[in-house]
PDB file of C-alpha atoms in Angstrom:
ATOM      1  CA  UNK A  10     -58.202  -0.731  10.470  1.00 50.00           C
ATOM      2  CA  UNK A  11     -58.583   2.197  12.985  1.00 46.00           C
ATOM      3  CA  UNK A  12     -58.049   5.311  10.960  1.00 58.00           C
ATOM      4  CA  UNK A  13     -56.608   7.012   7.748  1.00 63.00           C
ATOM      5  CA  UNK A  14     -53.314   7.225   9.175  1.00 67.00           C
ATOM      6  CA  UNK A  15     -52.874   3.372   9.546  1.00 73.00           C
ATOM      7  CA  UNK A  16     -54.429   2.898   6.051  1.00 82.00           C
ATOM      8  CA  UNK A  17     -51.492   5.039   4.737  1.00 85.00           C
ATOM      9  CA  UNK A  18     -49.312   2.415   6.320  1.00 90.00           C
ATOM     10  CA  UNK A  19     -50.587  -0.386   3.883  1.00 94.00           C
ATOM     11  CA  UNK A  20     -48.678  -0.305   0.673  1.00 96.00           C
ATOM     12  CA  UNK A  21     -49.982  -2.145  -2.333  1.00 97.00           C
ATOM     13  CA  UNK A  22     -47.236  -3.667  -4.185  1.00 97.00           C
ATOM     14  CA  UNK A  23     -47.646  -4.958  -7.904  1.00 96.00           C
ATOM     15  CA  UNK A  24     -45.030  -7.214  -9.158  1.00 95.00           C
ATOM     16  CA  UNK A  25     -44.706  -7.772 -12.947  1.00 92.00           C
ATOM     17  CA  UNK A  26     -48.240  -6.314 -13.616  1.00 89.00           C
ATOM     18  CA  UNK A  27     -48.614  -5.941 -17.481  1.00 82.00           C
ATOM     19  CA  UNK A  28     -52.133  -5.075 -18.128  1.00 84.00           C
ATOM     20  CA  UNK A  29     -52.866  -1.226 -17.841  1.00 85.00           C
ATOM     21  CA  UNK A  30     -56.467  -1.910 -17.255  1.00 86.00           C
ATOM     22  CA  UNK A  31     -55.694  -4.091 -14.323  1.00 88.00           C
ATOM     23  CA  UNK A  32     -53.373  -1.698 -12.858  1.00 90.00           C
ATOM     24  CA  UNK A  33     -56.243   0.907 -13.228  1.00 90.00           C
ATOM     25  CA  UNK A  34     -58.593  -1.514 -11.504  1.00 90.00           C
ATOM     26  CA  UNK A  35     -56.313  -1.938  -8.757  1.00 93.00           C
ATOM     27  CA  UNK A  36     -55.994   1.850  -8.332  1.00 92.00           C
ATOM     28  CA  UNK A  37     -59.611   2.176  -8.443  1.00 92.00           C
ATOM     29  CA  UNK A  38     -60.133  -0.499  -5.544  1.00 93.00           C
ATOM     30  CA  UNK A  39     -57.267   1.555  -3.399  1.00 93.00           C
ATOM     31  CA  UNK A  40     -59.267   4.766  -3.946  1.00 92.00           C
ATOM     32  CA  UNK A  41     -62.788   3.038  -2.986  1.00 91.00           C
ATOM     33  CA  UNK A  42     -61.567   1.725  -0.030  1.00 92.00           C
ATOM     34  CA  UNK A  43     -59.236   4.588   1.220  1.00 91.00           C
ATOM     35  CA  UNK A  44     -55.701   3.435   0.462  1.00 94.00           C
ATOM     36  CA  UNK A  45     -53.270   5.361  -1.353  1.00 92.00           C
ATOM     37  CA  UNK A  46     -49.823   3.858  -1.402  1.00 94.00           C
ATOM     38  CA  UNK A  47     -49.271   1.866  -4.437  1.00 95.00           C
ATOM     39  CA  UNK A  48     -45.927   0.474  -5.645  1.00 96.00           C
ATOM     40  CA  UNK A  49     -45.030  -1.215  -8.874  1.00 94.00           C
ATOM     41  CA  UNK A  50     -42.151  -3.540  -9.585  1.00 94.00           C
ATOM     42  CA  UNK A  51     -41.222  -3.868 -13.252  1.00 87.00           C
ATOM     43  CA  UNK A  52     -38.385  -4.208 -15.635  1.00 77.00           C
ATOM     44  CA  UNK A  53     -39.963  -1.939 -18.217  1.00 73.00           C
ATOM     45  CA  UNK A  54     -41.644   1.608 -18.114  1.00 73.00           C
ATOM     46  CA  UNK A  55     -45.296   1.161 -16.553  1.00 69.00           C
ATOM     47  CA  UNK A  56     -48.037   2.480 -18.930  1.00 64.00           C
ATOM     48  CA  UNK A  57     -49.840   4.627 -16.125  1.00 67.00           C
ATOM     49  CA  UNK A  58     -51.024   7.094 -18.769  1.00 65.00           C
ATOM     50  CA  UNK A  59     -53.265   4.309 -20.057  1.00 65.00           C
ATOM     51  CA  UNK A  60     -54.283   3.144 -16.680  1.00 63.00           C
ATOM     52  CA  UNK A  61     -55.302   6.757 -15.565  1.00 56.00           C
ATOM     53  CA  UNK A  62     -58.582   6.093 -17.281  1.00 52.00           C
ATOM     54  CA  UNK A  63     -59.910   4.218 -14.146  1.00 60.00           C
ATOM     55  CA  UNK A  64     -62.699   6.248 -12.470  1.00 66.00           C
ATOM     56  CA  UNK A  65     -61.488   8.259  -9.604  1.00 72.00           C
ATOM     57  CA  UNK A  66     -58.010   6.611  -9.719  1.00 79.00           C
ATOM     58  CA  UNK A  67     -55.973   9.322 -11.006  1.00 82.00           C
ATOM     59  CA  UNK A  68     -54.692  10.515  -7.595  1.00 86.00           C
ATOM     60  CA  UNK A  69     -53.548   6.981  -6.422  1.00 90.00           C
ATOM     61  CA  UNK A  70     -51.800   6.692  -9.977  1.00 88.00           C
ATOM     62  CA  UNK A  71     -50.197  10.006  -9.924  1.00 87.00           C
ATOM     63  CA  UNK A  72     -48.577   9.259  -6.544  1.00 90.00           C
ATOM     64  CA  UNK A  73     -47.558   5.505  -7.475  1.00 91.00           C
ATOM     65  CA  UNK A  74     -43.905   4.777  -7.186  1.00 92.00           C
ATOM     66  CA  UNK A  75     -41.991   2.466  -9.398  1.00 92.00           C
ATOM     67  CA  UNK A  76     -38.922   0.079  -8.487  1.00 94.00           C
ATOM     68  CA  UNK A  77     -36.637  -2.116 -10.182  1.00 92.00           C
ATOM     69  CA  UNK A  78     -37.010  -5.067  -7.463  1.00 94.00           C
ATOM     70  CA  UNK A  79     -39.085  -6.383  -4.840  1.00 96.00           C
ATOM     71  CA  UNK A  80     -36.181  -5.644  -2.189  1.00 96.00           C
ATOM     72  CA  UNK A  81     -36.249  -1.976  -2.889  1.00 96.00           C
ATOM     73  CA  UNK A  82     -40.052  -1.768  -2.950  1.00 96.00           C
ATOM     74  CA  UNK A  83     -40.440  -3.246   0.398  1.00 96.00           C
ATOM     75  CA  UNK A  84     -37.379  -1.976   2.020  1.00 95.00           C
ATOM     76  CA  UNK A  85     -39.212   0.418   4.531  1.00 93.00           C
ATOM     77  CA  UNK A  86     -41.729  -2.436   5.522  1.00 93.00           C
ATOM     78  CA  UNK A  87     -41.745  -4.218   8.822  1.00 91.00           C
ATOM     79  CA  UNK A  88     -44.124  -6.767   7.395  1.00 93.00           C
ATOM     80  CA  UNK A  89     -44.379  -8.237   3.903  1.00 95.00           C
ATOM     81  CA  UNK A  90     -47.392 -10.410   3.010  1.00 96.00           C
ATOM     82  CA  UNK A  91     -47.457 -12.253  -0.325  1.00 94.00           C
ATOM     83  CA  UNK A  92     -50.574 -13.458  -2.013  1.00 93.00           C
ATOM     84  CA  UNK A  93     -51.036 -16.598  -3.783  1.00 89.00           C
ATOM     85  CA  UNK A  94     -53.624 -18.964  -5.236  1.00 80.00           C
ATOM     86  CA  UNK A  95     -51.457 -21.921  -3.986  1.00 66.00           C
ATOM     87  CA  UNK A  96     -52.467 -24.439  -6.663  1.00 57.00           C
ATOM     88  CA  UNK A  97     -49.755 -27.257  -6.774  1.00 54.00           C
ATOM     89  CA  UNK A  98     -47.039 -25.046  -5.734  1.00 56.00           C
ATOM     90  CA  UNK A  99     -44.875 -26.181  -2.726  1.00 57.00           C
ATOM     91  CA  UNK A 100     -44.781 -23.428  -0.196  1.00 67.00           C
ATOM     92  CA  UNK A 101     -42.015 -22.485   2.025  1.00 75.00           C
ATOM     93  CA  UNK A 102     -44.063 -19.971   4.191  1.00 80.00           C
ATOM     94  CA  UNK A 103     -46.879 -19.949   6.642  1.00 86.00           C
ATOM     95  CA  UNK A 104     -50.065 -19.497   4.649  1.00 90.00           C
ATOM     96  CA  UNK A 105     -53.181 -17.877   6.148  1.00 91.00           C
ATOM     97  CA  UNK A 106     -56.467 -17.552   4.762  1.00 91.00           C
ATOM     98  CA  UNK A 107     -57.465 -13.765   4.173  1.00 91.00           C
ATOM     99  CA  UNK A 108     -59.798 -13.332   7.276  1.00 89.00           C
ATOM    100  CA  UNK A 109     -56.988 -14.468   9.570  1.00 90.00           C
ATOM    101  CA  UNK A 110     -54.203 -12.524   7.578  1.00 91.00           C
ATOM    102  CA  UNK A 111     -56.257  -9.245   7.953  1.00 90.00           C
ATOM    103  CA  UNK A 112     -56.310  -9.734  11.781  1.00 88.00           C
ATOM    104  CA  UNK A 113     -52.665 -10.475  11.713  1.00 88.00           C
ATOM    105  CA  UNK A 114     -51.966  -7.315   9.449  1.00 89.00           C
ATOM    106  CA  UNK A 115     -53.975  -5.080  11.990  1.00 85.00           C
ATOM    107  CA  UNK A 116     -52.151  -6.484  14.991  1.00 82.00           C
ATOM    108  CA  UNK A 117     -48.699  -5.757  13.217  1.00 82.00           C
ATOM    109  CA  UNK A 118     -49.848  -2.034  12.668  1.00 82.00           C
ATOM    110  CA  UNK A 119     -50.459  -1.852  16.329  1.00 78.00           C
ATOM    111  CA  UNK A 120     -47.153  -3.332  17.263  1.00 74.00           C
ATOM    112  CA  UNK A 121     -45.090  -1.128  15.033  1.00 61.00           C
ATOM    113  CA  UNK A 122     -46.205   2.003  16.848  1.00 61.00           C
ATOM    114  CA  UNK A 123     -47.167   4.390  14.054  1.00 64.00           C
ATOM    115  CA  UNK A 124     -43.953   3.817  12.043  1.00 71.00           C
ATOM    116  CA  UNK A 125     -43.794   0.468  10.308  1.00 79.00           C
ATOM    117  CA  UNK A 126     -45.557  -0.151   6.863  1.00 90.00           C
ATOM    118  CA  UNK A 127     -47.210  -3.361   5.720  1.00 94.00           C
ATOM    119  CA  UNK A 128     -46.530  -4.373   2.229  1.00 95.00           C
ATOM    120  CA  UNK A 129     -49.229  -6.657   0.270  1.00 97.00           C
ATOM    121  CA  UNK A 130     -47.551  -8.048  -2.798  1.00 96.00           C
ATOM    122  CA  UNK A 131     -49.479  -9.330  -5.803  1.00 96.00           C
ATOM    123  CA  UNK A 132     -47.818 -11.048  -8.706  1.00 92.00           C
ATOM    124  CA  UNK A 133     -48.423 -10.986 -12.297  1.00 88.00           C
ATOM    125  CA  UNK A 134     -51.694 -11.740 -14.075  1.00 82.00           C
ATOM    126  CA  UNK A 135     -50.219 -15.048 -15.546  1.00 83.00           C
ATOM    127  CA  UNK A 136     -47.965 -16.434 -12.994  1.00 84.00           C
ATOM    128  CA  UNK A 137     -48.274 -14.907  -9.751  1.00 87.00           C
ATOM    129  CA  UNK A 138     -45.182 -14.371  -7.428  1.00 91.00           C
ATOM    130  CA  UNK A 139     -42.115 -16.226  -8.260  1.00 90.00           C
ATOM    131  CA  UNK A 140     -40.346 -18.247  -5.570  1.00 89.00           C
ATOM    132  CA  UNK A 141     -37.672 -15.611  -5.380  1.00 92.00           C
ATOM    133  CA  UNK A 142     -40.234 -12.935  -4.975  1.00 93.00           C
ATOM    134  CA  UNK A 143     -42.050 -14.856  -2.413  1.00 92.00           C
ATOM    135  CA  UNK A 144     -38.773 -15.056  -0.216  1.00 93.00           C
ATOM    136  CA  UNK A 145     -39.042 -11.512   0.643  1.00 95.00           C
ATOM    137  CA  UNK A 146     -42.217 -12.227   2.164  1.00 94.00           C
ATOM    138  CA  UNK A 147     -42.725 -13.046   5.928  1.00 93.00           C
ATOM    139  CA  UNK A 148     -45.815 -15.081   5.183  1.00 93.00           C
ATOM    140  CA  UNK A 149     -48.524 -15.687   2.781  1.00 93.00           C
ATOM    141  CA  UNK A 150     -52.188 -15.235   2.257  1.00 94.00           C
ATOM    142  CA  UNK A 151     -54.746 -16.688   0.085  1.00 91.00           C
ATOM    143  CA  UNK A 152     -58.347 -15.815  -0.670  1.00 90.00           C
ATOM    144  CA  UNK A 153     -60.693 -18.880  -0.052  1.00 86.00           C
ATOM    145  CA  UNK A 154     -62.383 -19.836  -3.254  1.00 73.00           C
ATOM    146  CA  UNK A 155     -65.142 -22.268  -4.363  1.00 70.00           C
ATOM    147  CA  UNK A 156     -63.488 -25.356  -6.030  1.00 63.00           C
ATOM    148  CA  UNK A 157     -64.779 -26.512  -9.237  1.00 51.00           C
ATOM    149  CA  UNK A 158     -64.162 -29.692 -10.875  1.00 62.00           C
ATOM    150  CA  UNK A 159     -63.488 -28.354 -14.363  1.00 57.00           C
ATOM    151  CA  UNK A 160     -61.212 -25.597 -12.916  1.00 52.00           C
ATOM    152  CA  UNK A 161     -57.725 -26.922 -11.860  1.00 52.00           C
ATOM    153  CA  UNK A 162     -56.209 -23.645 -10.329  1.00 52.00           C
ATOM    154  CA  UNK A 163     -58.943 -21.247  -9.378  1.00 57.00           C
ATOM    155  CA  UNK A 164     -57.574 -17.681  -9.240  1.00 69.00           C
ATOM    156  CA  UNK A 165     -58.949 -14.052  -9.168  1.00 81.00           C
ATOM    157  CA  UNK A 166     -58.510 -11.058 -11.594  1.00 88.00           C
ATOM    158  CA  UNK A 167     -55.668  -8.811 -10.168  1.00 91.00           C
ATOM    159  CA  UNK A 168     -58.116  -6.045  -9.651  1.00 92.00           C
ATOM    160  CA  UNK A 169     -60.650  -8.283  -7.857  1.00 92.00           C
ATOM    161  CA  UNK A 170     -58.096  -9.873  -5.557  1.00 93.00           C
ATOM    162  CA  UNK A 171     -56.886  -6.391  -4.483  1.00 95.00           C
ATOM    163  CA  UNK A 172     -60.406  -5.294  -3.975  1.00 95.00           C
ATOM    164  CA  UNK A 173     -61.383  -8.303  -1.816  1.00 94.00           C
ATOM    165  CA  UNK A 174     -58.000  -7.996   0.389  1.00 94.00           C
ATOM    166  CA  UNK A 175     -58.344  -4.299   0.857  1.00 94.00           C
ATOM    167  CA  UNK A 176     -62.175  -4.773   1.875  1.00 93.00           C
ATOM    168  CA  UNK A 177     -61.196  -7.466   4.599  1.00 92.00           C
ATOM    169  CA  UNK A 178     -58.871  -4.809   5.924  1.00 90.00           C
ATOM    170  CA  UNK A 179     -61.386  -2.090   6.063  1.00 88.00           C
ATOM    171  CA  UNK A 180     -63.900  -4.618   7.688  1.00 82.00           C
ATOM    172  CA  UNK A 181     -61.392  -4.945  10.692  1.00 63.00           C
ATOM    173  CA  UNK A 182     -62.059  -1.180  11.238  1.00 59.00           C
ATOM    174  CA  UNK A 183     -63.762  -1.663  14.829  1.00 52.00           C
ATOM    175  CA  UNK A 184     -61.844  -4.927  15.524  1.00 50.00           C
ATOM    176  CA  UNK A 185     -60.023  -4.491  18.814  1.00 48.00           C
ATOM    177  CA  UNK A 186     -56.308  -4.349  18.374  1.00 47.00           C
ATOM    178  CA  UNK A 187     -53.461  -5.538  20.502  1.00 45.00           C
ATOM    179  CA  UNK A 188     -51.533  -3.268  22.530  1.00 43.00           C
ATOM    180  CA  UNK A 189     -48.364  -2.064  20.729  1.00 45.00           C
ATOM    181  CA  UNK A 190     -45.350  -4.501  21.271  1.00 55.00           C
ATOM    182  CA  UNK A 191     -41.765  -4.175  20.227  1.00 69.00           C
ATOM    183  CA  UNK A 192     -41.411  -2.607  16.573  1.00 79.00           C
ATOM    184  CA  UNK A 193     -40.242  -5.212  13.991  1.00 84.00           C
ATOM    185  CA  UNK A 194     -37.112  -4.743  11.835  1.00 88.00           C
ATOM    186  CA  UNK A 195     -37.962  -3.180   8.353  1.00 90.00           C
ATOM    187  CA  UNK A 196     -37.364  -5.396   5.324  1.00 91.00           C
ATOM    188  CA  UNK A 197     -34.351  -3.226   4.140  1.00 92.00           C
ATOM    189  CA  UNK A 198     -32.532  -4.387   7.411  1.00 92.00           C
ATOM    190  CA  UNK A 199     -33.522  -7.860   6.997  1.00 90.00           C
ATOM    191  CA  UNK A 200     -32.147  -7.748   3.433  1.00 93.00           C
ATOM    192  CA  UNK A 201     -28.727  -6.194   4.633  1.00 93.00           C
ATOM    193  CA  UNK A 202     -28.553  -8.972   7.206  1.00 92.00           C
ATOM    194  CA  UNK A 203     -29.228 -11.648   4.420  1.00 93.00           C
ATOM    195  CA  UNK A 204     -26.465 -10.309   2.416  1.00 93.00           C
ATOM    196  CA  UNK A 205     -24.001 -10.393   5.428  1.00 92.00           C
ATOM    197  CA  UNK A 206     -24.995 -13.807   6.482  1.00 94.00           C
ATOM    198  CA  UNK A 207     -24.446 -15.043   2.830  1.00 93.00           C
ATOM    199  CA  UNK A 208     -20.844 -13.514   3.039  1.00 93.00           C
ATOM    200  CA  UNK A 209     -20.221 -15.197   6.183  1.00 93.00           C
ATOM    201  CA  UNK A 210     -21.292 -18.523   4.852  1.00 93.00           C
ATOM    202  CA  UNK A 211     -18.923 -17.852   1.855  1.00 92.00           C
ATOM    203  CA  UNK A 212     -16.025 -16.808   3.843  1.00 91.00           C
ATOM    204  CA  UNK A 213     -16.148 -19.877   6.099  1.00 91.00           C
ATOM    205  CA  UNK A 214     -16.485 -22.345   3.208  1.00 91.00           C
ATOM    206  CA  UNK A 215     -19.945 -23.328   4.296  1.00 91.00           C
ATOM    207  CA  UNK A 216     -21.373 -22.639   1.008  1.00 89.00           C
ATOM    208  CA  UNK A 217     -19.028 -25.048  -0.638  1.00 90.00           C
ATOM    209  CA  UNK A 218     -19.609 -27.722   1.764  1.00 90.00           C
ATOM    210  CA  UNK A 219     -23.311 -27.342   2.056  1.00 90.00           C
ATOM    211  CA  UNK A 220     -24.500 -25.518  -1.588  1.00 87.00           C
ATOM    212  CA  UNK A 221     -28.182 -26.907  -1.141  1.00 85.00           C
ATOM    213  CA  UNK A 222     -28.542 -24.908   2.189  1.00 83.00           C
ATOM    214  CA  UNK A 223     -27.209 -21.764   0.554  1.00 85.00           C
ATOM    215  CA  UNK A 224     -29.753 -20.438  -2.001  1.00 87.00           C
ATOM    216  CA  UNK A 225     -30.009 -16.566  -1.338  1.00 88.00           C
ATOM    217  CA  UNK A 226     -33.850 -17.053  -1.156  1.00 90.00           C
ATOM    218  CA  UNK A 227     -33.605 -19.902   1.176  1.00 89.00           C
ATOM    219  CA  UNK A 228     -31.125 -17.876   3.619  1.00 91.00           C
ATOM    220  CA  UNK A 229     -33.674 -14.811   3.152  1.00 92.00           C
ATOM    221  CA  UNK A 230     -36.588 -17.153   4.655  1.00 90.00           C
ATOM    222  CA  UNK A 231     -34.257 -18.219   7.375  1.00 90.00           C
ATOM    223  CA  UNK A 232     -33.729 -14.632   8.513  1.00 91.00           C
ATOM    224  CA  UNK A 233     -37.407 -13.698   8.104  1.00 91.00           C
ATOM    225  CA  UNK A 234     -38.215 -16.426  10.340  1.00 89.00           C
ATOM    226  CA  UNK A 235     -36.109 -14.812  13.288  1.00 88.00           C
ATOM    227  CA  UNK A 236     -38.931 -12.205  13.239  1.00 87.00           C
ATOM    228  CA  UNK A 237     -36.147  -9.579  14.300  1.00 89.00           C
ATOM    229  CA  UNK A 238     -37.152  -6.573  16.066  1.00 87.00           C
ATOM    230  CA  UNK A 239     -35.849  -2.978  15.237  1.00 86.00           C
ATOM    231  CA  UNK A 240     -33.711  -3.074  18.375  1.00 87.00           C
ATOM    232  CA  UNK A 241     -32.250  -6.643  17.463  1.00 90.00           C
ATOM    233  CA  UNK A 242     -31.452  -5.908  13.841  1.00 90.00           C
ATOM    234  CA  UNK A 243     -28.304  -3.556  14.549  1.00 91.00           C
ATOM    235  CA  UNK A 244     -27.093  -6.075  17.105  1.00 92.00           C
ATOM    236  CA  UNK A 245     -27.147  -8.928  14.702  1.00 92.00           C
ATOM    237  CA  UNK A 246     -25.463  -6.960  12.077  1.00 91.00           C
ATOM    238  CA  UNK A 247     -22.727  -6.002  14.579  1.00 92.00           C
ATOM    239  CA  UNK A 248     -22.156  -9.552  15.220  1.00 93.00           C
ATOM    240  CA  UNK A 249     -21.744 -10.636  11.617  1.00 93.00           C
ATOM    241  CA  UNK A 250     -19.552  -7.471  10.802  1.00 92.00           C
ATOM    242  CA  UNK A 251     -17.323  -8.684  13.693  1.00 93.00           C
ATOM    243  CA  UNK A 252     -17.269 -12.177  12.306  1.00 92.00           C
ATOM    244  CA  UNK A 253     -16.394 -10.893   8.934  1.00 91.00           C
ATOM    245  CA  UNK A 254     -13.542  -8.483  10.172  1.00 90.00           C
ATOM    246  CA  UNK A 255     -12.115 -11.645  12.034  1.00 90.00           C
ATOM    247  CA  UNK A 256     -12.353 -13.961   9.031  1.00 89.00           C
ATOM    248  CA  UNK A 257     -10.443 -11.430   6.942  1.00 86.00           C
ATOM    249  CA  UNK A 258      -7.845 -10.923   9.748  1.00 86.00           C
ATOM    250  CA  UNK A 259      -7.309 -14.649   9.754  1.00 84.00           C
ATOM    251  CA  UNK A 260      -7.019 -14.919   5.871  1.00 79.00           C
ATOM    252  CA  UNK A 261      -4.239 -12.107   5.970  1.00 77.00           C
ATOM    253  CA  UNK A 262      -2.402 -13.990   8.527  1.00 70.00           C
ATOM    254  CA  UNK A 263      -3.102 -11.632  11.373  1.00 60.00           C
ATOM    255  CA  UNK A 264      -3.889 -12.707  14.970  1.00 50.00           C
TER     256      UNK A 264
END
């Protein structure tokens, strides 16, 4: 990580975190390593007041933003990275160990040319991220841990996991970064294209003929694998709008 400006472009997103002490521990870790952007996705009011007892974390918690969905929380991000302990889950994404993931995140910050944000998603303490929540991610990272015979699925406390990930990013401070490349499309643009592509598939009857290929999360992953740039996104959406317009004309008997 080169400077404070780039650290402000890292967004920590907690999805369905329930324990105020864990939220406070995350905020404390963010403060200690110089990160300030905390977003929380929950379907109930987050008890920030209880979590504010965390030492020195009040500024991070006071500026934390709450969202009703993962899509809303990452809409302005050009890279969304989910965290997972893996276990026996069958993953649909590329999976990288944390050291490699930190390098890739630093590369993304360089190619986004001071405008893109990177979201780090952390799931609930008990279940982690659901498959639907993971579908919003470009790829996943995992923290390498010692395997024990008596522990089937080793995992870390939420606050510890966030701290380890942020430390690895800070550790890259003096690492050389690649020259800036084309800026990536924001997650909000990816989501809009996902919805438009889903509508095209419905209008053409593809969803009825091949329902197994048309799960929303599956289509979202397909779009993410395109690695759209900010310049390409409006072009693709323009193409899909034209297709939808032509389909509607045909249904109305127009030529």
